[in-house]
Amino acid sequence: MTATPAPRVTIKDVAARAGVSKGAVSLAFNHKPGLSEATRDRIFRAARELGWTPNLTARTLAGSRVDVVGLAVCRPARVLGLEPWYMEFVSGVESVLAEHSCSLLLRLVRNMDEEVGVQEAWWRGRQVGGSILVDFRADDPRVGLVERLGLPVVAVGHPSLTGGLTSVWTDDATAVTEAVRYLAALGHRRIARVGGAAALGHTAIRTAAFDEAAGALALAGAWQVATDFSGDAGARATRCLLTAAPPDRPTAIVYDNDIMAVAGLSVAAEMGLRVPDDVSLLAWDDSQLCRLTHPTLSAMSHDVHGFGADVARTLFSVITGGEGGSHPVPTPVLTPRGSTAPPR
């Protein structure tokens, strides 16, 4: 007895499941405007549940295909728009995409589950030729997703986090150690770090490196505070650290980005503390912000634009079947400026 084949799923079925028109499904998978993000996500979810993907041949004949690389970022739009690191990184990526007449599809997501859905929808809908994955976490679900889909990607993260995916990364542990040793060499024995989101893999790497360096130097005090990278969170963390009475108040603070360091500088001034006489400040990502403050901020400097370009070139290599593996870039270099000095 021959089994009756299952009926072929069509765009009409997806539209019915999502409660929208066939035209809305077409808009979603061609990444056209006119739909809310909630509606777009509902359509992609319905398509995944039904196992439906657009007809690639029809889309090609219609001329709707473009060469696109995807980048999903789990950060609030307001925070991302103020963060120089991401602006420089995207600029570097775009410089290489332009050489290939390729576009960047940028999507802000609320959480990792949403990004997993977005990446799958992009690939199944043939909207991207590959993706750049950032902000890795321990046991990151995107590693399994990429392996299951065969999606060409480059992972921006330490190989310990990226599960064998082709990766481009900076040596955060060495850079943190250098920062702590530099401040200790100036004579600081009470050093704090205002870190980023605790769930992020590179934050965990920096946290462990800070603890190890502080222990090796037998510092009198070493504090770490997790934040969300925003200026407001950096200011709150700084205020909390500096309101403590000596000897529980640090004489030097390392920040995980430039925005928080600038916010910390403002808090010190608000509290009547002089930088660097009363407290030294050191920013992680050097940027124009660090050179516009008074005093100028000491920072861990690296070529973020060049880093983005390296990431894009590596992705094109993966897409064309080139070599994968791990590609470290130069470790950030400490650039002393006016915000660090021996304690008084």
Tab-separated table of C-alpha atoms in Angstrom:
chain	number	residue	atom	x	y	z
A	1	MET	CA	0.000	0.000	0.000
A	2	THR	CA	1.482	3.311	-1.107
A	3	ALA	CA	1.439	6.135	1.417
A	4	THR	CA	-0.263	9.300	0.316
A	5	PRO	CA	2.371	12.067	0.040
A	6	ALA	CA	1.957	15.011	2.355
A	7	PRO	CA	0.506	18.047	0.611
A	8	ARG	CA	3.063	20.676	-0.441
A	9	VAL	CA	3.161	23.680	1.859
A	10	THR	CA	2.523	26.949	0.015
A	11	ILE	CA	2.789	30.635	0.744
A	12	LYS	CA	-0.979	30.587	1.261
A	13	ASP	CA	-0.532	28.108	4.139
A	14	VAL	CA	2.088	30.307	5.762
A	15	ALA	CA	-0.156	33.351	5.426
A	16	ALA	CA	-3.062	31.480	7.015
A	17	ARG	CA	-0.905	30.231	9.901
A	18	ALA	CA	0.424	33.756	10.563
A	19	GLY	CA	-2.973	35.413	10.070
A	20	VAL	CA	-1.760	37.709	7.273
A	21	SER	CA	-2.078	38.054	3.509
A	22	LYS	CA	0.172	36.343	0.956
A	23	GLY	CA	1.497	39.792	0.100
A	24	ALA	CA	2.649	40.273	3.713
A	25	VAL	CA	4.568	36.990	3.574
A	26	SER	CA	6.255	38.165	0.384
A	27	LEU	CA	7.164	41.484	1.997
A	28	ALA	CA	8.684	39.706	4.987
A	29	PHE	CA	10.862	37.315	3.003
A	30	ASN	CA	11.992	39.987	0.565
A	31	HIS	CA	12.846	42.224	3.540
A	32	LYS	CA	10.642	45.030	2.269
A	33	PRO	CA	9.167	47.817	4.435
A	34	GLY	CA	5.514	47.932	5.406
A	35	LEU	CA	5.368	45.389	8.225
A	36	SER	CA	5.841	45.728	11.962
A	37	GLU	CA	8.636	43.694	13.537
A	38	ALA	CA	6.049	41.672	15.466
A	39	THR	CA	4.212	40.752	12.238
A	40	ARG	CA	7.474	39.932	10.458
A	41	ASP	CA	8.554	37.663	13.337
A	42	ARG	CA	5.143	35.934	13.346
A	43	ILE	CA	5.466	35.203	9.625
A	44	PHE	CA	8.977	33.776	10.014
A	45	ARG	CA	7.816	31.633	12.937
A	46	ALA	CA	4.911	30.281	10.901
A	47	ALA	CA	7.232	29.462	8.001
A	48	ARG	CA	9.620	27.614	10.332
A	49	GLU	CA	6.782	25.627	11.889
A	50	LEU	CA	5.524	24.578	8.455
A	51	GLY	CA	8.990	23.998	7.007
A	52	TRP	CA	8.350	26.444	4.160
A	53	THR	CA	10.940	28.515	2.293
A	54	PRO	CA	10.455	30.813	-0.718
A	55	ASN	CA	11.037	29.454	-4.199
A	56	LEU	CA	14.644	30.436	-4.895
A	57	THR	CA	14.311	30.099	-8.676
A	58	ALA	CA	11.281	32.376	-8.795
A	59	ARG	CA	13.020	34.990	-6.685
A	60	THR	CA	16.103	34.866	-8.878
A	61	LEU	CA	14.061	35.305	-12.065
A	62	ALA	CA	12.242	38.193	-10.460
A	63	GLY	CA	15.558	39.888	-9.845
A	64	SER	CA	14.854	40.292	-6.130
A	65	ARG	CA	18.063	38.650	-4.938
A	66	VAL	CA	20.909	40.866	-3.785
A	67	ASP	CA	24.259	40.053	-2.258
A	68	VAL	CA	23.727	40.654	1.438
A	69	VAL	CA	25.595	39.889	4.671
A	70	GLY	CA	23.653	39.736	7.930
A	71	LEU	CA	24.574	41.187	11.328
A	72	ALA	CA	22.205	40.855	14.293
A	73	VAL	CA	23.092	42.727	17.494
A	74	CYS	CA	21.439	42.203	20.870
A	75	ARG	CA	21.685	45.766	22.174
A	76	PRO	CA	19.085	48.511	22.699
A	77	ALA	CA	19.059	50.874	19.708
A	78	ARG	CA	19.776	53.917	21.871
A	79	VAL	CA	22.845	52.298	23.442
A	80	LEU	CA	24.162	50.958	20.136
A	81	GLY	CA	23.800	54.345	18.449
A	82	LEU	CA	26.005	55.958	21.087
A	83	GLU	CA	28.722	53.314	21.133
A	84	PRO	CA	31.744	54.305	18.990
A	85	TRP	CA	33.079	50.725	18.907
A	86	TYR	CA	30.158	49.399	16.889
A	87	MET	CA	30.160	52.399	14.577
A	88	GLU	CA	33.865	51.840	13.800
A	89	PHE	CA	33.358	48.089	13.473
A	90	VAL	CA	30.470	48.447	11.020
A	91	SER	CA	32.486	51.031	9.094
A	92	GLY	CA	35.288	48.498	8.685
A	93	VAL	CA	32.856	45.787	7.591
A	94	GLU	CA	31.226	48.134	5.069
A	95	SER	CA	34.603	49.095	3.568
A	96	VAL	CA	35.069	45.476	2.450
A	97	LEU	CA	31.439	44.876	1.489
A	98	ALA	CA	31.635	47.846	-0.861
A	99	GLU	CA	34.502	46.170	-2.715
A	100	HIS	CA	32.203	43.194	-3.355
A	101	SER	CA	29.112	45.288	-4.209
A	102	CYS	CA	27.509	43.717	-1.158
A	103	SER	CA	25.106	45.205	1.392
A	104	LEU	CA	24.872	44.818	5.158
A	105	LEU	CA	21.545	43.755	6.665
A	106	LEU	CA	21.618	45.010	10.274
A	107	ARG	CA	19.001	43.842	12.757
A	108	LEU	CA	18.687	44.708	16.453
A	109	VAL	CA	17.252	41.859	18.509
A	110	ARG	CA	15.983	41.678	22.072
A	111	ASN	CA	17.496	38.352	23.088
A	112	MET	CA	19.378	35.305	21.841
A	113	ASP	CA	16.222	33.336	21.029
A	114	GLU	CA	15.111	36.122	18.729
A	115	GLU	CA	18.475	36.184	16.983
A	116	VAL	CA	18.360	32.432	16.413
A	117	GLY	CA	14.987	32.896	14.715
A	118	VAL	CA	16.249	35.835	12.652
A	119	GLN	CA	19.372	34.013	11.449
A	120	GLU	CA	17.335	30.963	10.461
A	121	ALA	CA	14.747	33.072	8.645
A	122	TRP	CA	17.458	35.008	6.806
A	123	TRP	CA	19.128	31.832	5.590
A	124	ARG	CA	16.006	29.848	4.750
A	125	GLY	CA	14.570	32.889	3.003
A	126	ARG	CA	17.802	33.336	1.005
A	127	GLN	CA	18.074	36.894	2.296
A	128	VAL	CA	21.768	36.628	3.176
A	129	GLY	CA	24.786	34.890	1.753
A	130	GLY	CA	26.361	34.681	5.209
A	131	SER	CA	26.330	36.289	8.641
A	132	ILE	CA	28.625	37.951	11.144
A	133	LEU	CA	27.961	36.665	14.668
A	134	VAL	CA	28.912	38.841	17.646
A	135	ASP	CA	28.596	38.860	21.456
A	136	PHE	CA	29.088	35.143	22.100
A	137	ARG	CA	27.992	33.507	25.331
A	138	ALA	CA	28.935	30.237	26.991
A	139	ASP	CA	27.105	27.334	25.278
A	140	ASP	CA	25.923	29.731	22.580
A	141	PRO	CA	22.902	28.270	20.700
A	142	ARG	CA	24.017	29.851	17.416
A	143	VAL	CA	26.862	27.320	17.106
A	144	GLY	CA	24.426	24.413	16.757
A	145	LEU	CA	22.150	26.469	14.504
A	146	VAL	CA	24.955	27.249	12.053
A	147	GLU	CA	26.008	23.606	11.906
A	148	ARG	CA	22.426	22.480	11.298
A	149	LEU	CA	21.676	25.045	8.591
A	150	GLY	CA	25.058	25.148	6.864
A	151	LEU	CA	24.963	28.942	7.168
A	152	PRO	CA	28.337	30.536	6.274
A	153	VAL	CA	29.432	32.694	9.208
A	154	VAL	CA	32.387	34.319	10.867
A	155	ALA	CA	32.273	34.429	14.659
A	156	VAL	CA	33.613	37.497	16.454
A	157	GLY	CA	34.795	35.901	19.658
A	158	HIS	CA	37.433	33.836	21.415
A	159	PRO	CA	37.718	30.244	20.103
A	160	SER	CA	36.757	28.933	23.552
A	161	LEU	CA	33.282	30.419	22.942
A	162	THR	CA	32.707	29.817	19.235
A	163	GLY	CA	32.623	26.017	19.082
A	164	GLY	CA	34.950	25.500	16.136
A	165	LEU	CA	33.351	28.156	13.908
A	166	THR	CA	35.695	30.337	11.914
A	167	SER	CA	36.499	33.176	14.299
A	168	VAL	CA	38.269	36.530	14.471
A	169	TRP	CA	39.128	37.682	17.990
A	170	THR	CA	41.187	39.896	20.250
A	171	ASP	CA	43.166	38.669	23.241
A	172	ASP	CA	41.070	40.276	25.959
A	173	ALA	CA	42.781	38.394	28.796
A	174	THR	CA	46.240	39.683	27.909
A	175	ALA	CA	44.947	43.238	27.499
A	176	VAL	CA	43.211	43.215	30.904
A	177	THR	CA	46.353	41.860	32.536
A	178	GLU	CA	48.425	44.621	30.951
A	179	ALA	CA	45.995	47.284	32.199
A	180	VAL	CA	46.084	46.001	35.786
A	181	ARG	CA	49.856	45.646	35.765
A	182	TYR	CA	50.263	49.169	34.411
A	183	LEU	CA	48.117	50.677	37.169
A	184	ALA	CA	49.912	48.588	39.801
A	185	ALA	CA	53.279	49.757	38.443
A	186	LEU	CA	52.106	53.341	38.996
A	187	GLY	CA	51.576	52.409	42.642
A	188	HIS	CA	47.836	51.668	42.727
A	189	ARG	CA	46.943	48.930	45.204
A	190	ARG	CA	43.142	49.342	45.117
A	191	ILE	CA	41.850	48.864	41.576
A	192	ALA	CA	38.271	48.418	40.336
A	193	ARG	CA	36.804	47.343	37.012
A	194	VAL	CA	33.452	48.492	35.630
A	195	GLY	CA	32.650	45.629	33.265
A	196	GLY	CA	30.049	44.899	30.624
A	197	ALA	CA	27.129	42.488	30.646
A	198	ALA	CA	28.005	39.463	32.776
A	199	ALA	CA	26.371	36.990	30.343
A	200	LEU	CA	28.733	37.881	27.492
A	201	GLY	CA	31.655	35.554	26.924
A	202	HIS	CA	34.253	38.279	26.480
A	203	THR	CA	33.077	39.901	29.724
A	204	ALA	CA	33.653	36.587	31.532
A	205	ILE	CA	37.136	36.320	30.002
A	206	ARG	CA	38.006	39.835	31.180
A	207	THR	CA	36.555	39.162	34.628
A	208	ALA	CA	38.679	36.043	35.105
A	209	ALA	CA	41.797	37.808	33.814
A	210	PHE	CA	41.244	40.749	36.174
A	211	ASP	CA	40.872	38.429	39.171
A	212	GLU	CA	43.970	36.481	38.196
A	213	ALA	CA	46.084	39.612	37.680
A	214	ALA	CA	44.882	41.153	40.948
A	215	GLY	CA	45.703	37.938	42.800
A	216	ALA	CA	49.155	37.656	41.263
A	217	LEU	CA	49.935	41.239	42.288
A	218	ALA	CA	48.456	40.760	45.774
A	219	LEU	CA	46.457	43.977	45.501
A	220	ALA	CA	44.998	45.393	48.693
A	221	GLY	CA	41.605	45.743	47.001
A	222	ALA	CA	40.082	44.604	43.706
A	223	TRP	CA	36.415	45.209	42.826
A	224	GLN	CA	34.374	44.351	39.730
A	225	VAL	CA	30.917	45.649	38.813
A	226	ALA	CA	28.850	44.296	35.869
A	227	THR	CA	26.806	46.766	33.765
A	228	ASP	CA	25.074	46.985	30.385
A	229	PHE	CA	27.810	49.132	28.741
A	230	SER	CA	25.667	52.294	28.887
A	231	GLY	CA	26.817	55.643	30.203
A	232	ASP	CA	24.074	55.643	32.838
A	233	ALA	CA	25.156	52.247	34.177
A	234	GLY	CA	28.808	53.305	34.115
A	235	ALA	CA	27.969	56.433	36.083
A	236	ARG	CA	26.003	54.463	38.686
A	237	ALA	CA	28.819	51.951	39.110
A	238	THR	CA	31.403	54.724	39.456
A	239	ARG	CA	29.305	56.579	42.016
A	240	CYS	CA	28.918	53.396	44.052
A	241	LEU	CA	32.663	52.736	43.995
A	242	LEU	CA	33.709	56.296	44.838
A	243	THR	CA	31.234	56.887	47.656
A	244	ALA	CA	32.978	54.222	49.737
A	245	ALA	CA	35.355	55.560	52.367
A	246	PRO	CA	39.076	54.727	52.169
A	247	PRO	CA	40.453	52.077	52.325
A	248	ASP	CA	37.382	50.635	50.576
A	249	ARG	CA	37.532	53.188	47.762
A	250	PRO	CA	39.591	52.374	44.661
A	251	THR	CA	42.332	54.716	43.517
A	252	ALA	CA	42.039	53.481	39.917
A	253	ILE	CA	39.139	52.230	37.772
A	254	VAL	CA	39.251	50.299	34.481
A	255	TYR	CA	36.154	50.543	32.248
A	256	ASP	CA	35.022	48.042	29.608
A	257	ASN	CA	34.235	50.790	27.103
A	258	ASP	CA	34.838	54.467	26.433
A	259	ILE	CA	31.252	55.612	27.079
A	260	MET	CA	31.332	54.352	30.659
A	261	ALA	CA	34.778	55.858	31.226
A	262	VAL	CA	33.558	59.293	30.082
A	263	ALA	CA	30.552	58.922	32.381
A	264	GLY	CA	32.909	57.965	35.202
A	265	LEU	CA	34.975	61.089	34.595
A	266	SER	CA	31.835	63.211	34.960
A	267	VAL	CA	30.914	61.461	38.216
A	268	ALA	CA	34.373	62.095	39.664
A	269	ALA	CA	34.010	65.813	38.875
A	270	GLU	CA	30.501	65.815	40.367
A	271	MET	CA	31.928	64.385	43.602
A	272	GLY	CA	34.764	66.907	43.754
A	273	LEU	CA	37.444	64.316	42.981
A	274	ARG	CA	40.341	65.211	40.724
A	275	VAL	CA	41.425	62.931	37.898
A	276	PRO	CA	44.111	61.600	38.079
A	277	ASP	CA	45.167	63.065	41.465
A	278	ASP	CA	42.380	61.419	43.479
A	279	VAL	CA	41.429	58.584	41.111
A	280	SER	CA	42.909	57.285	37.854
A	281	LEU	CA	40.607	56.174	35.023
A	282	LEU	CA	41.400	53.833	32.116
A	283	ALA	CA	39.014	53.136	29.196
A	284	TRP	CA	38.939	49.902	27.212
A	285	ASP	CA	38.065	51.065	23.696
A	286	ASP	CA	40.093	54.050	22.591
A	287	SER	CA	38.058	56.469	20.480
A	288	GLN	CA	37.703	60.150	19.682
A	289	LEU	CA	35.712	60.454	22.921
A	290	CYS	CA	38.818	59.571	24.932
A	291	ARG	CA	40.789	62.365	23.273
A	292	LEU	CA	38.112	65.037	23.710
A	293	THR	CA	37.719	64.846	27.488
A	294	HIS	CA	39.633	66.878	30.047
A	295	PRO	CA	41.850	65.322	31.084
A	296	THR	CA	42.175	63.022	28.095
A	297	LEU	CA	41.496	59.384	28.926
A	298	SER	CA	44.150	56.698	29.005
A	299	ALA	CA	42.877	53.751	26.976
A	300	MET	CA	43.458	50.302	25.548
A	301	SER	CA	43.834	51.126	21.839
A	302	HIS	CA	43.254	48.920	18.823
A	303	ASP	CA	42.214	49.366	15.201
A	304	VAL	CA	38.479	48.653	15.383
A	305	HIS	CA	37.905	49.709	11.755
A	306	GLY	CA	40.622	47.296	10.647
A	307	PHE	CA	39.121	44.607	12.874
A	308	GLY	CA	35.760	44.980	11.120
A	309	ALA	CA	37.472	44.779	7.736
A	310	ASP	CA	39.295	41.579	8.792
A	311	VAL	CA	35.975	40.069	9.885
A	312	ALA	CA	34.319	40.858	6.538
A	313	ARG	CA	37.257	39.499	4.517
A	314	THR	CA	37.202	36.308	6.579
A	315	LEU	CA	33.464	35.876	5.962
A	316	PHE	CA	33.942	36.156	2.194
A	317	SER	CA	36.638	33.505	2.459
A	318	VAL	CA	34.195	31.197	4.261
A	319	ILE	CA	31.445	31.872	1.703
A	320	THR	CA	33.776	31.002	-1.186
A	321	GLY	CA	35.046	27.835	0.488
A	322	GLY	CA	38.329	29.228	1.777
A	323	GLU	CA	40.156	28.253	4.951
A	324	GLY	CA	38.416	28.582	8.294
A	325	GLY	CA	40.012	28.422	11.699
A	326	SER	CA	40.884	31.023	14.308
A	327	HIS	CA	42.308	34.418	13.358
A	328	PRO	CA	43.594	36.513	16.267
A	329	VAL	CA	44.189	40.210	15.631
A	330	PRO	CA	46.788	42.353	17.458
A	331	THR	CA	46.166	42.704	21.198
A	332	PRO	CA	44.957	46.174	22.275
A	333	VAL	CA	47.862	48.398	23.259
A	334	LEU	CA	47.823	50.605	26.335
A	335	THR	CA	47.947	54.317	25.498
A	336	PRO	CA	48.664	56.416	28.633
A	337	ARG	CA	47.146	59.893	28.678
A	338	GLY	CA	46.117	62.444	31.283
A	339	SER	CA	43.687	60.341	33.311
A	340	THR	CA	46.230	57.997	34.912
A	341	ALA	CA	49.014	58.842	37.369
A	342	PRO	CA	50.537	57.494	40.621
A	343	PRO	CA	48.140	57.747	43.580
A	344	ARG	CA	48.617	60.552	46.102
